[in-house]
PDB file of C-alpha atoms in Angstrom:
ATOM      1  CA  UNK V   3      20.508  27.981  71.021  1.00  0.00           C
ATOM      2  CA  UNK V   4      21.709  30.154  69.341  1.00  0.00           C
ATOM      3  CA  UNK V   5      19.746  33.611  68.694  1.00  0.00           C
ATOM      4  CA  UNK V   6      20.449  35.164  65.157  1.00  0.00           C
ATOM      5  CA  UNK V   7      19.041  39.083  64.212  1.00  0.00           C
ATOM      6  CA  UNK V   8      17.848  37.561  61.400  1.00  0.00           C
ATOM      7  CA  UNK V   9      17.371  33.712  59.772  1.00  0.00           C
ATOM      8  CA  UNK V  10      20.648  32.481  58.395  1.00  0.00           C
ATOM      9  CA  UNK V  11      20.108  30.677  54.919  1.00  0.00           C
ATOM     10  CA  UNK V  12      20.047  26.916  55.055  1.00  0.00           C
ATOM     11  CA  UNK V  13      23.443  24.967  54.783  1.00  0.00           C
ATOM     12  CA  UNK V  14      23.409  24.265  50.431  1.00  0.00           C
ATOM     13  CA  UNK V  15      23.057  20.686  49.985  1.00  0.00           C
ATOM     14  CA  UNK V  16      22.996  18.503  47.063  1.00  0.00           C
ATOM     15  CA  UNK V  17      19.872  15.589  46.219  1.00  0.00           C
ATOM     16  CA  UNK V  18      21.539  11.848  46.276  1.00  0.00           C
ATOM     17  CA  UNK V  19      20.355   9.754  43.124  1.00  0.00           C
ATOM     18  CA  UNK V  20      17.946   6.872  45.093  1.00  0.00           C
ATOM     19  CA  UNK V  21      18.322   8.026  48.006  1.00  0.00           C
ATOM     20  CA  UNK V  22      16.124  10.367  50.354  1.00  0.00           C
ATOM     21  CA  UNK V  23      19.386  11.684  51.838  1.00  0.00           C
ATOM     22  CA  UNK V  24      21.374  14.844  50.699  1.00  0.00           C
ATOM     23  CA  UNK V  25      24.930  15.496  50.853  1.00  0.00           C
ATOM     24  CA  UNK V  26      25.673  18.766  52.497  1.00  0.00           C
ATOM     25  CA  UNK V  27      28.470  20.819  50.475  1.00  0.00           C
ATOM     26  CA  UNK V  28      30.809  23.277  52.022  1.00  0.00           C
ATOM     27  CA  UNK V  29      32.970  24.527  49.535  1.00  0.00           C
ATOM     28  CA  UNK V  30      33.842  23.824  45.716  1.00  0.00           C
ATOM     29  CA  UNK V  31      37.665  23.223  44.901  1.00  0.00           C
ATOM     30  CA  UNK V  32      37.737  23.735  41.394  1.00  0.00           C
ATOM     31  CA  UNK V  33      40.508  23.060  38.838  1.00  0.00           C
ATOM     32  CA  UNK V  34      41.139  25.542  36.054  1.00  0.00           C
ATOM     33  CA  UNK V  35      43.190  25.227  32.302  1.00  0.00           C
ATOM     34  CA  UNK V  36      43.217  21.660  33.234  1.00  0.00           C
ATOM     35  CA  UNK V  37      42.409  20.530  30.075  1.00  0.00           C
ATOM     36  CA  UNK V  38      43.134  21.530  26.221  1.00  0.00           C
ATOM     37  CA  UNK V  39      39.553  22.552  25.325  1.00  0.00           C
ATOM     38  CA  UNK V  40      39.812  25.071  28.913  1.00  0.00           C
ATOM     39  CA  UNK V  41      43.090  26.206  28.106  1.00  0.00           C
ATOM     40  CA  UNK V  42      42.325  27.611  24.575  1.00  0.00           C
ATOM     41  CA  UNK V  43      39.341  28.855  25.984  1.00  0.00           C
ATOM     42  CA  UNK V  44      40.953  31.009  28.619  1.00  0.00           C
ATOM     43  CA  UNK V  45      43.850  31.655  25.693  1.00  0.00           C
ATOM     44  CA  UNK V  46      46.404  30.400  27.869  1.00  0.00           C
ATOM     45  CA  UNK V  47      49.282  28.130  25.905  1.00  0.00           C
ATOM     46  CA  UNK V  48      48.508  24.360  25.619  1.00  0.00           C
ATOM     47  CA  UNK V  49      51.906  23.306  25.599  1.00  0.00           C
ATOM     48  CA  UNK V  50      51.988  20.672  28.603  1.00  0.00           C
ATOM     49  CA  UNK V  51      55.696  20.938  29.573  1.00  0.00           C
ATOM     50  CA  UNK V  52      54.995  24.939  30.254  1.00  0.00           C
ATOM     51  CA  UNK V  53      50.938  25.230  30.980  1.00  0.00           C
ATOM     52  CA  UNK V  54      50.094  24.969  34.794  1.00  0.00           C
ATOM     53  CA  UNK V  55      46.687  24.433  36.264  1.00  0.00           C
ATOM     54  CA  UNK V  56      45.578  26.789  38.728  1.00  0.00           C
ATOM     55  CA  UNK V  57      43.145  25.721  41.872  1.00  0.00           C
ATOM     56  CA  UNK V  58      40.621  28.262  43.177  1.00  0.00           C
ATOM     57  CA  UNK V  59      37.441  27.582  45.512  1.00  0.00           C
ATOM     58  CA  UNK V  60      33.646  28.809  45.081  1.00  0.00           C
ATOM     59  CA  UNK V  61      30.608  29.396  47.033  1.00  0.00           C
ATOM     60  CA  UNK V  62      28.938  26.348  47.900  1.00  0.00           C
ATOM     61  CA  UNK V  63      25.790  28.130  46.383  1.00  0.00           C
ATOM     62  CA  UNK V  64      27.367  28.720  43.560  1.00  0.00           C
ATOM     63  CA  UNK V  65      26.484  24.844  42.649  1.00  0.00           C
ATOM     64  CA  UNK V  66      22.457  25.958  42.165  1.00  0.00           C
ATOM     65  CA  UNK V  67      22.491  29.569  41.187  1.00  0.00           C
ATOM     66  CA  UNK V  68      21.200  28.708  37.718  1.00  0.00           C
ATOM     67  CA  UNK V  69      18.285  27.164  39.145  1.00  0.00           C
ATOM     68  CA  UNK V  70      17.770  29.666  41.720  1.00  0.00           C
ATOM     69  CA  UNK V  71      18.016  32.562  38.677  1.00  0.00           C
ATOM     70  CA  UNK V  72      14.849  30.288  37.238  1.00  0.00           C
ATOM     71  CA  UNK V  73      13.212  30.644  40.322  1.00  0.00           C
ATOM     72  CA  UNK V  74       9.974  32.197  40.248  1.00  0.00           C
ATOM     73  CA  UNK V  75      10.537  34.643  43.050  1.00  0.00           C
ATOM     74  CA  UNK V  76      13.899  35.869  41.298  1.00  0.00           C
ATOM     75  CA  UNK V  77      12.481  35.921  37.901  1.00  0.00           C
ATOM     76  CA  UNK V  78       9.027  37.656  39.172  1.00  0.00           C
ATOM     77  CA  UNK V  79      10.884  40.534  41.059  1.00  0.00           C
ATOM     78  CA  UNK V  80      13.360  40.701  38.220  1.00  0.00           C
ATOM     79  CA  UNK V  81      10.906  41.183  35.505  1.00  0.00           C
ATOM     80  CA  UNK V  82       9.000  43.846  37.977  1.00  0.00           C
ATOM     81  CA  UNK V  83      12.100  45.527  38.919  1.00  0.00           C
ATOM     82  CA  UNK V  84      13.270  45.537  34.794  1.00  0.00           C
ATOM     83  CA  UNK V  85       9.628  46.877  33.507  1.00  0.00           C
ATOM     84  CA  UNK V  86       9.356  49.027  36.387  1.00  0.00           C
ATOM     85  CA  UNK V  87      12.800  50.998  35.337  1.00  0.00           C
ATOM     86  CA  UNK V  88      11.257  50.924  31.732  1.00  0.00           C
ATOM     87  CA  UNK V  89       8.765  53.316  32.638  1.00  0.00           C
ATOM     88  CA  UNK V  90      10.706  55.766  34.186  1.00  0.00           C
ATOM     89  CA  UNK V  91      13.103  55.045  30.994  1.00  0.00           C
ATOM     90  CA  UNK V  92      10.404  55.995  28.590  1.00  0.00           C
ATOM     91  CA  UNK V  93       9.054  59.076  30.614  1.00  0.00           C
ATOM     92  CA  UNK V  94      13.203  60.225  30.643  1.00  0.00           C
ATOM     93  CA  UNK V  95      13.141  59.858  26.850  1.00  0.00           C
ATOM     94  CA  UNK V  96      10.187  61.592  25.691  1.00  0.00           C
ATOM     95  CA  UNK V  97      10.195  64.274  28.515  1.00  0.00           C
ATOM     96  CA  UNK V  98      11.884  66.710  26.267  1.00  0.00           C
ATOM     97  CA  UNK V  99       9.162  66.646  23.618  1.00  0.00           C
ATOM     98  CA  UNK V 100       5.949  66.327  26.153  1.00  0.00           C
ATOM     99  CA  UNK V 101       7.181  69.274  27.963  1.00  0.00           C
ATOM    100  CA  UNK V 102       8.741  71.580  25.284  1.00  0.00           C
ATOM    101  CA  UNK V 103       7.320  70.593  22.526  1.00  0.00           C
ATOM    102  CA  UNK V 104       3.446  69.675  23.567  1.00  0.00           C
ATOM    103  CA  UNK V 105       2.969  71.813  26.313  1.00  0.00           C
ATOM    104  CA  UNK V 106       4.931  74.518  25.286  1.00  0.00           C
ATOM    105  CA  UNK V 107       7.219  75.084  28.203  1.00  0.00           C
ATOM    106  CA  UNK V 108      10.815  76.956  28.027  1.00  0.00           C
ATOM    107  CA  UNK V 109      13.799  75.399  28.807  1.00  0.00           C
ATOM    108  CA  UNK V 110      13.863  76.642  32.343  1.00  0.00           C
ATOM    109  CA  UNK V 111      10.177  75.050  33.028  1.00  0.00           C
ATOM    110  CA  UNK V 112      11.570  71.989  31.631  1.00  0.00           C
ATOM    111  CA  UNK V 113      14.318  71.532  34.004  1.00  0.00           C
ATOM    112  CA  UNK V 114      12.287  72.964  36.584  1.00  0.00           C
ATOM    113  CA  UNK V 115       9.204  69.763  35.827  1.00  0.00           C
ATOM    114  CA  UNK V 116      12.052  67.743  35.640  1.00  0.00           C
ATOM    115  CA  UNK V 117      13.970  68.805  38.691  1.00  0.00           C
ATOM    116  CA  UNK V 118      10.567  68.219  40.133  1.00  0.00           C
ATOM    117  CA  UNK V 119       9.592  65.062  39.431  1.00  0.00           C
ATOM    118  CA  UNK V 120      13.277  63.364  40.797  1.00  0.00           C
ATOM    119  CA  UNK V 121      12.799  65.397  43.836  1.00  0.00           C
ATOM    120  CA  UNK V 122       9.472  63.435  44.475  1.00  0.00           C
ATOM    121  CA  UNK V 123      11.260  60.004  43.466  1.00  0.00           C
ATOM    122  CA  UNK V 124      14.177  60.630  46.335  1.00  0.00           C
ATOM    123  CA  UNK V 125      11.589  61.296  48.606  1.00  0.00           C
ATOM    124  CA  UNK V 126       9.147  58.427  48.445  1.00  0.00           C
ATOM    125  CA  UNK V 127      12.188  56.306  48.017  1.00  0.00           C
ATOM    126  CA  UNK V 128      13.273  57.565  51.254  1.00  0.00           C
ATOM    127  CA  UNK V 129       9.599  56.682  52.860  1.00  0.00           C
ATOM    128  CA  UNK V 130       9.802  53.149  51.491  1.00  0.00           C
ATOM    129  CA  UNK V 131      13.239  52.571  53.198  1.00  0.00           C
ATOM    130  CA  UNK V 132      11.961  53.952  56.246  1.00  0.00           C
ATOM    131  CA  UNK V 133       8.488  51.665  55.951  1.00  0.00           C
ATOM    132  CA  UNK V 134      10.565  48.294  54.721  1.00  0.00           C
ATOM    133  CA  UNK V 135      12.458  48.382  58.411  1.00  0.00           C
ATOM    134  CA  UNK V 136       8.756  47.744  59.700  1.00  0.00           C
ATOM    135  CA  UNK V 137       6.840  45.953  57.261  1.00  0.00           C
ATOM    136  CA  UNK V 138       7.710  43.604  54.771  1.00  0.00           C
ATOM    137  CA  UNK V 139       8.665  44.886  50.707  1.00  0.00           C
ATOM    138  CA  UNK V 140       6.125  42.681  49.153  1.00  0.00           C
ATOM    139  CA  UNK V 141       3.007  44.736  49.946  1.00  0.00           C
ATOM    140  CA  UNK V 142       5.426  48.181  49.709  1.00  0.00           C
ATOM    141  CA  UNK V 143       6.209  47.466  46.153  1.00  0.00           C
ATOM    142  CA  UNK V 144       2.435  46.058  44.939  1.00  0.00           C
ATOM    143  CA  UNK V 145       1.382  49.192  46.788  1.00  0.00           C
ATOM    144  CA  UNK V 146       4.179  51.462  44.515  1.00  0.00           C
ATOM    145  CA  UNK V 147       3.026  49.552  41.028  1.00  0.00           C
ATOM    146  CA  UNK V 148      -0.373  49.956  41.717  1.00  0.00           C
ATOM    147  CA  UNK V 149      -0.203  53.276  41.944  1.00  0.00           C
ATOM    148  CA  UNK V 150       2.188  53.754  38.840  1.00  0.00           C
ATOM    149  CA  UNK V 151      -0.286  51.774  36.839  1.00  0.00           C
ATOM    150  CA  UNK V 152      -3.103  54.029  37.765  1.00  0.00           C
ATOM    151  CA  UNK V 153      -1.024  56.915  36.968  1.00  0.00           C
ATOM    152  CA  UNK V 154      -0.226  55.869  33.740  1.00  0.00           C
ATOM    153  CA  UNK V 155      -3.528  54.744  32.785  1.00  0.00           C
ATOM    154  CA  UNK V 156      -4.943  58.826  33.602  1.00  0.00           C
ATOM    155  CA  UNK V 157      -1.803  60.068  31.642  1.00  0.00           C
ATOM    156  CA  UNK V 158      -3.226  57.844  28.773  1.00  0.00           C
ATOM    157  CA  UNK V 159      -6.941  58.950  29.191  1.00  0.00           C
ATOM    158  CA  UNK V 160      -5.617  62.716  29.514  1.00  0.00           C
ATOM    159  CA  UNK V 161      -3.008  62.545  26.109  1.00  0.00           C
ATOM    160  CA  UNK V 162      -6.373  61.361  24.571  1.00  0.00           C
ATOM    161  CA  UNK V 163      -8.865  63.752  25.290  1.00  0.00           C
ATOM    162  CA  UNK V 164      -6.682  66.874  25.615  1.00  0.00           C
ATOM    163  CA  UNK V 165      -6.777  67.900  29.028  1.00  0.00           C
ATOM    164  CA  UNK V 166      -4.714  71.008  30.299  1.00  0.00           C
ATOM    165  CA  UNK V 167      -0.905  70.760  31.020  1.00  0.00           C
ATOM    166  CA  UNK V 168      -1.277  70.705  34.770  1.00  0.00           C
ATOM    167  CA  UNK V 169      -3.506  67.732  34.965  1.00  0.00           C
ATOM    168  CA  UNK V 170      -0.600  65.757  32.408  1.00  0.00           C
ATOM    169  CA  UNK V 171       2.004  67.095  34.910  1.00  0.00           C
ATOM    170  CA  UNK V 172       0.447  65.813  37.988  1.00  0.00           C
ATOM    171  CA  UNK V 173      -0.229  62.307  36.899  1.00  0.00           C
ATOM    172  CA  UNK V 174       3.085  62.011  35.522  1.00  0.00           C
ATOM    173  CA  UNK V 175       4.527  63.484  38.772  1.00  0.00           C
ATOM    174  CA  UNK V 176       2.613  60.573  40.357  1.00  0.00           C
ATOM    175  CA  UNK V 177       3.568  58.054  37.876  1.00  0.00           C
ATOM    176  CA  UNK V 178       7.576  58.303  38.333  1.00  0.00           C
ATOM    177  CA  UNK V 179       7.064  59.111  42.353  1.00  0.00           C
ATOM    178  CA  UNK V 180       5.399  56.286  43.075  1.00  0.00           C
ATOM    179  CA  UNK V 181       8.230  54.242  41.184  1.00  0.00           C
ATOM    180  CA  UNK V 182      10.249  54.747  44.817  1.00  0.00           C
ATOM    181  CA  UNK V 183       7.957  52.439  46.344  1.00  0.00           C
ATOM    182  CA  UNK V 184       9.627  49.801  43.429  1.00  0.00           C
ATOM    183  CA  UNK V 185      13.257  50.246  42.663  1.00  0.00           C
ATOM    184  CA  UNK V 186      14.726  49.314  45.999  1.00  0.00           C
ATOM    185  CA  UNK V 187      11.971  47.012  47.460  1.00  0.00           C
ATOM    186  CA  UNK V 188      12.291  44.736  44.390  1.00  0.00           C
ATOM    187  CA  UNK V 189      15.782  44.639  44.047  1.00  0.00           C
ATOM    188  CA  UNK V 190      16.216  43.256  47.712  1.00  0.00           C
ATOM    189  CA  UNK V 191      13.428  40.765  46.869  1.00  0.00           C
ATOM    190  CA  UNK V 192      14.794  39.515  44.093  1.00  0.00           C
ATOM    191  CA  UNK V 193      18.453  38.951  46.177  1.00  0.00           C
ATOM    192  CA  UNK V 194      16.447  37.716  48.940  1.00  0.00           C
ATOM    193  CA  UNK V 195      15.687  34.730  46.644  1.00  0.00           C
ATOM    194  CA  UNK V 196      19.396  33.977  46.165  1.00  0.00           C
ATOM    195  CA  UNK V 197      21.239  33.111  49.111  1.00  0.00           C
ATOM    196  CA  UNK V 198      24.896  33.115  48.097  1.00  0.00           C
ATOM    197  CA  UNK V 199      24.295  34.566  44.430  1.00  0.00           C
ATOM    198  CA  UNK V 200      23.947  38.083  44.769  1.00  0.00           C
ATOM    199  CA  UNK V 201      26.916  39.099  42.438  1.00  0.00           C
ATOM    200  CA  UNK V 202      25.042  37.397  39.920  1.00  0.00           C
ATOM    201  CA  UNK V 203      21.582  38.342  40.497  1.00  0.00           C
ATOM    202  CA  UNK V 204      22.718  42.135  40.863  1.00  0.00           C
ATOM    203  CA  UNK V 205      24.172  41.228  37.319  1.00  0.00           C
ATOM    204  CA  UNK V 206      20.686  39.493  36.088  1.00  0.00           C
ATOM    205  CA  UNK V 207      19.653  42.759  37.209  1.00  0.00           C
ATOM    206  CA  UNK V 208      21.920  45.349  35.678  1.00  0.00           C
ATOM    207  CA  UNK V 209      21.573  43.706  32.341  1.00  0.00           C
ATOM    208  CA  UNK V 210      17.774  43.540  32.558  1.00  0.00           C
ATOM    209  CA  UNK V 211      17.038  46.699  33.156  1.00  0.00           C
ATOM    210  CA  UNK V 212      19.408  48.376  31.085  1.00  0.00           C
ATOM    211  CA  UNK V 213      18.676  45.999  27.963  1.00  0.00           C
ATOM    212  CA  UNK V 214      15.197  47.137  28.345  1.00  0.00           C
ATOM    213  CA  UNK V 215      15.927  50.237  28.620  1.00  0.00           C
ATOM    214  CA  UNK V 216      17.475  50.245  25.305  1.00  0.00           C
ATOM    215  CA  UNK V 217      14.225  49.180  23.815  1.00  0.00           C
ATOM    216  CA  UNK V 218      11.892  51.275  24.881  1.00  0.00           C
ATOM    217  CA  UNK V 219      13.496  54.679  25.031  1.00  0.00           C
ATOM    218  CA  UNK V 220      13.317  54.689  20.857  1.00  0.00           C
ATOM    219  CA  UNK V 221       9.328  53.041  20.998  1.00  0.00           C
ATOM    220  CA  UNK V 222       8.030  56.176  22.899  1.00  0.00           C
ATOM    221  CA  UNK V 223       9.376  58.748  19.706  1.00  0.00           C
ATOM    222  CA  UNK V 224       7.301  56.231  17.079  1.00  0.00           C
ATOM    223  CA  UNK V 225       5.286  58.849  15.207  1.00  0.00           C
ATOM    224  CA  UNK V 226       5.089  61.384  18.469  1.00  0.00           C
ATOM    225  CA  UNK V 227       5.887  64.344  16.353  1.00  0.00           C
ATOM    226  CA  UNK V 228       1.918  65.374  17.041  1.00  0.00           C
ATOM    227  CA  UNK V 229       1.015  63.359  20.100  1.00  0.00           C
ATOM    228  CA  UNK V 230       2.626  61.268  23.141  1.00  0.00           C
ATOM    229  CA  UNK V 231       0.013  58.422  22.139  1.00  0.00           C
ATOM    230  CA  UNK V 232       3.386  56.499  21.922  1.00  0.00           C
ATOM    231  CA  UNK V 233       4.311  57.183  25.381  1.00  0.00           C
ATOM    232  CA  UNK V 234       1.310  56.915  27.296  1.00  0.00           C
ATOM    233  CA  UNK V 235       0.943  53.064  25.299  1.00  0.00           C
ATOM    234  CA  UNK V 236       4.724  52.079  26.369  1.00  0.00           C
ATOM    235  CA  UNK V 237       4.234  53.432  29.793  1.00  0.00           C
ATOM    236  CA  UNK V 238       1.059  51.488  30.239  1.00  0.00           C
ATOM    237  CA  UNK V 239       2.227  48.194  28.610  1.00  0.00           C
ATOM    238  CA  UNK V 240       5.308  48.335  30.794  1.00  0.00           C
ATOM    239  CA  UNK V 241       3.467  48.829  34.149  1.00  0.00           C
ATOM    240  CA  UNK V 242       0.905  46.343  33.782  1.00  0.00           C
ATOM    241  CA  UNK V 243       3.776  44.104  33.114  1.00  0.00           C
ATOM    242  CA  UNK V 244       5.808  44.771  36.102  1.00  0.00           C
ATOM    243  CA  UNK V 245       2.543  44.512  38.155  1.00  0.00           C
ATOM    244  CA  UNK V 246       1.522  40.825  36.882  1.00  0.00           C
ATOM    245  CA  UNK V 247       5.345  39.861  37.432  1.00  0.00           C
ATOM    246  CA  UNK V 248       5.539  41.423  41.158  1.00  0.00           C
ATOM    247  CA  UNK V 249       2.137  39.242  42.184  1.00  0.00           C
ATOM    248  CA  UNK V 250       3.174  36.270  40.035  1.00  0.00           C
ATOM    249  CA  UNK V 251       6.517  36.341  42.522  1.00  0.00           C
ATOM    250  CA  UNK V 252       4.755  35.448  45.778  1.00  0.00           C
ATOM    251  CA  UNK V 253       6.302  36.444  49.147  1.00  0.00           C
ATOM    252  CA  UNK V 254       9.015  37.583  50.614  1.00  0.00           C
ATOM    253  CA  UNK V 255      10.626  34.484  52.510  1.00  0.00           C
ATOM    254  CA  UNK V 256       9.830  34.122  55.950  1.00  0.00           C
ATOM    255  CA  UNK V 257      12.016  30.993  57.270  1.00  0.00           C
ATOM    256  CA  UNK V 258      15.863  30.348  56.832  1.00  0.00           C
ATOM    257  CA  UNK V 259      15.572  29.599  53.022  1.00  0.00           C
ATOM    258  CA  UNK V 260      16.169  26.182  51.901  1.00  0.00           C
ATOM    259  CA  UNK V 261      19.124  26.124  48.727  1.00  0.00           C
ATOM    260  CA  UNK V 262      18.002  25.962  45.357  1.00  0.00           C
ATOM    261  CA  UNK V 263      17.712  22.589  43.565  1.00  0.00           C
ATOM    262  CA  UNK V 264      20.539  21.380  41.748  1.00  0.00           C
ATOM    263  CA  UNK V 265      20.728  18.084  39.852  1.00  0.00           C
ATOM    264  CA  UNK V 266      20.996  15.060  41.621  1.00  0.00           C
ATOM    265  CA  UNK V 267      24.582  13.425  42.087  1.00  0.00           C
ATOM    266  CA  UNK V 268      26.037  10.115  42.879  1.00  0.00           C
ATOM    267  CA  UNK V 269      27.741   9.671  46.318  1.00  0.00           C
ATOM    268  CA  UNK V 270      31.694   9.519  45.507  1.00  0.00           C
ATOM    269  CA  UNK V 271      31.396  11.124  41.945  1.00  0.00           C
ATOM    270  CA  UNK V 272      33.340  13.925  41.321  1.00  0.00           C
ATOM    271  CA  UNK V 273      31.615  17.387  40.965  1.00  0.00           C
TER     272      UNK V 273
END
């Protein structure tokens, strides 16, 4: 028996209507621009005398990508990643107001604090990458988000009680740094659930993170002329959602993953 360095994905297959057997799928041969509506959709001429169809091949797993994208493992980790990024964007959006207006820092001091937080984030990210060589990404991500939730909760308490600047700065540094254990691990966990669909999964993650960032950024500035409470509320809410989503996602696959389910097909029917 061939020994692999890691378990390869199981062959993709489709359920067969009225049978317990499955139909193995190797490659999917597709024909494009082969009917009137598709030609119009692609902006091609619809004159049959000049229009020629074209042919292309898709990966077998693409037949079930839609189902895989809606799976608990992918959605849970994708939501955890996106809302973890929302915590980061909330901090970035409000940091000039927080450090310079509320804390009275100069531009140089603000730059130093922002850079220090970035350095901590990079260091933690590098450590997390080394740890996950021998430890599953799941506990690393869970610990990172757990620490993040605790840190943003502390930020909320400090903001409400008016605790000295140093304590707030330290809590922010912990909150930002802990995300170094989250971004890489949740991305890996999400894409791990999509054998053959990594490109589509990456696109979904990108849209989710920046779409949510666009929503979060203005929220932290609502009524923030004199208080950082909106920032704390947004960070706590985003971190809490990320934690819930990560735990709901479950663990990382250990064995060769089964291909995502697709709609049953009748043998011999065109696909």
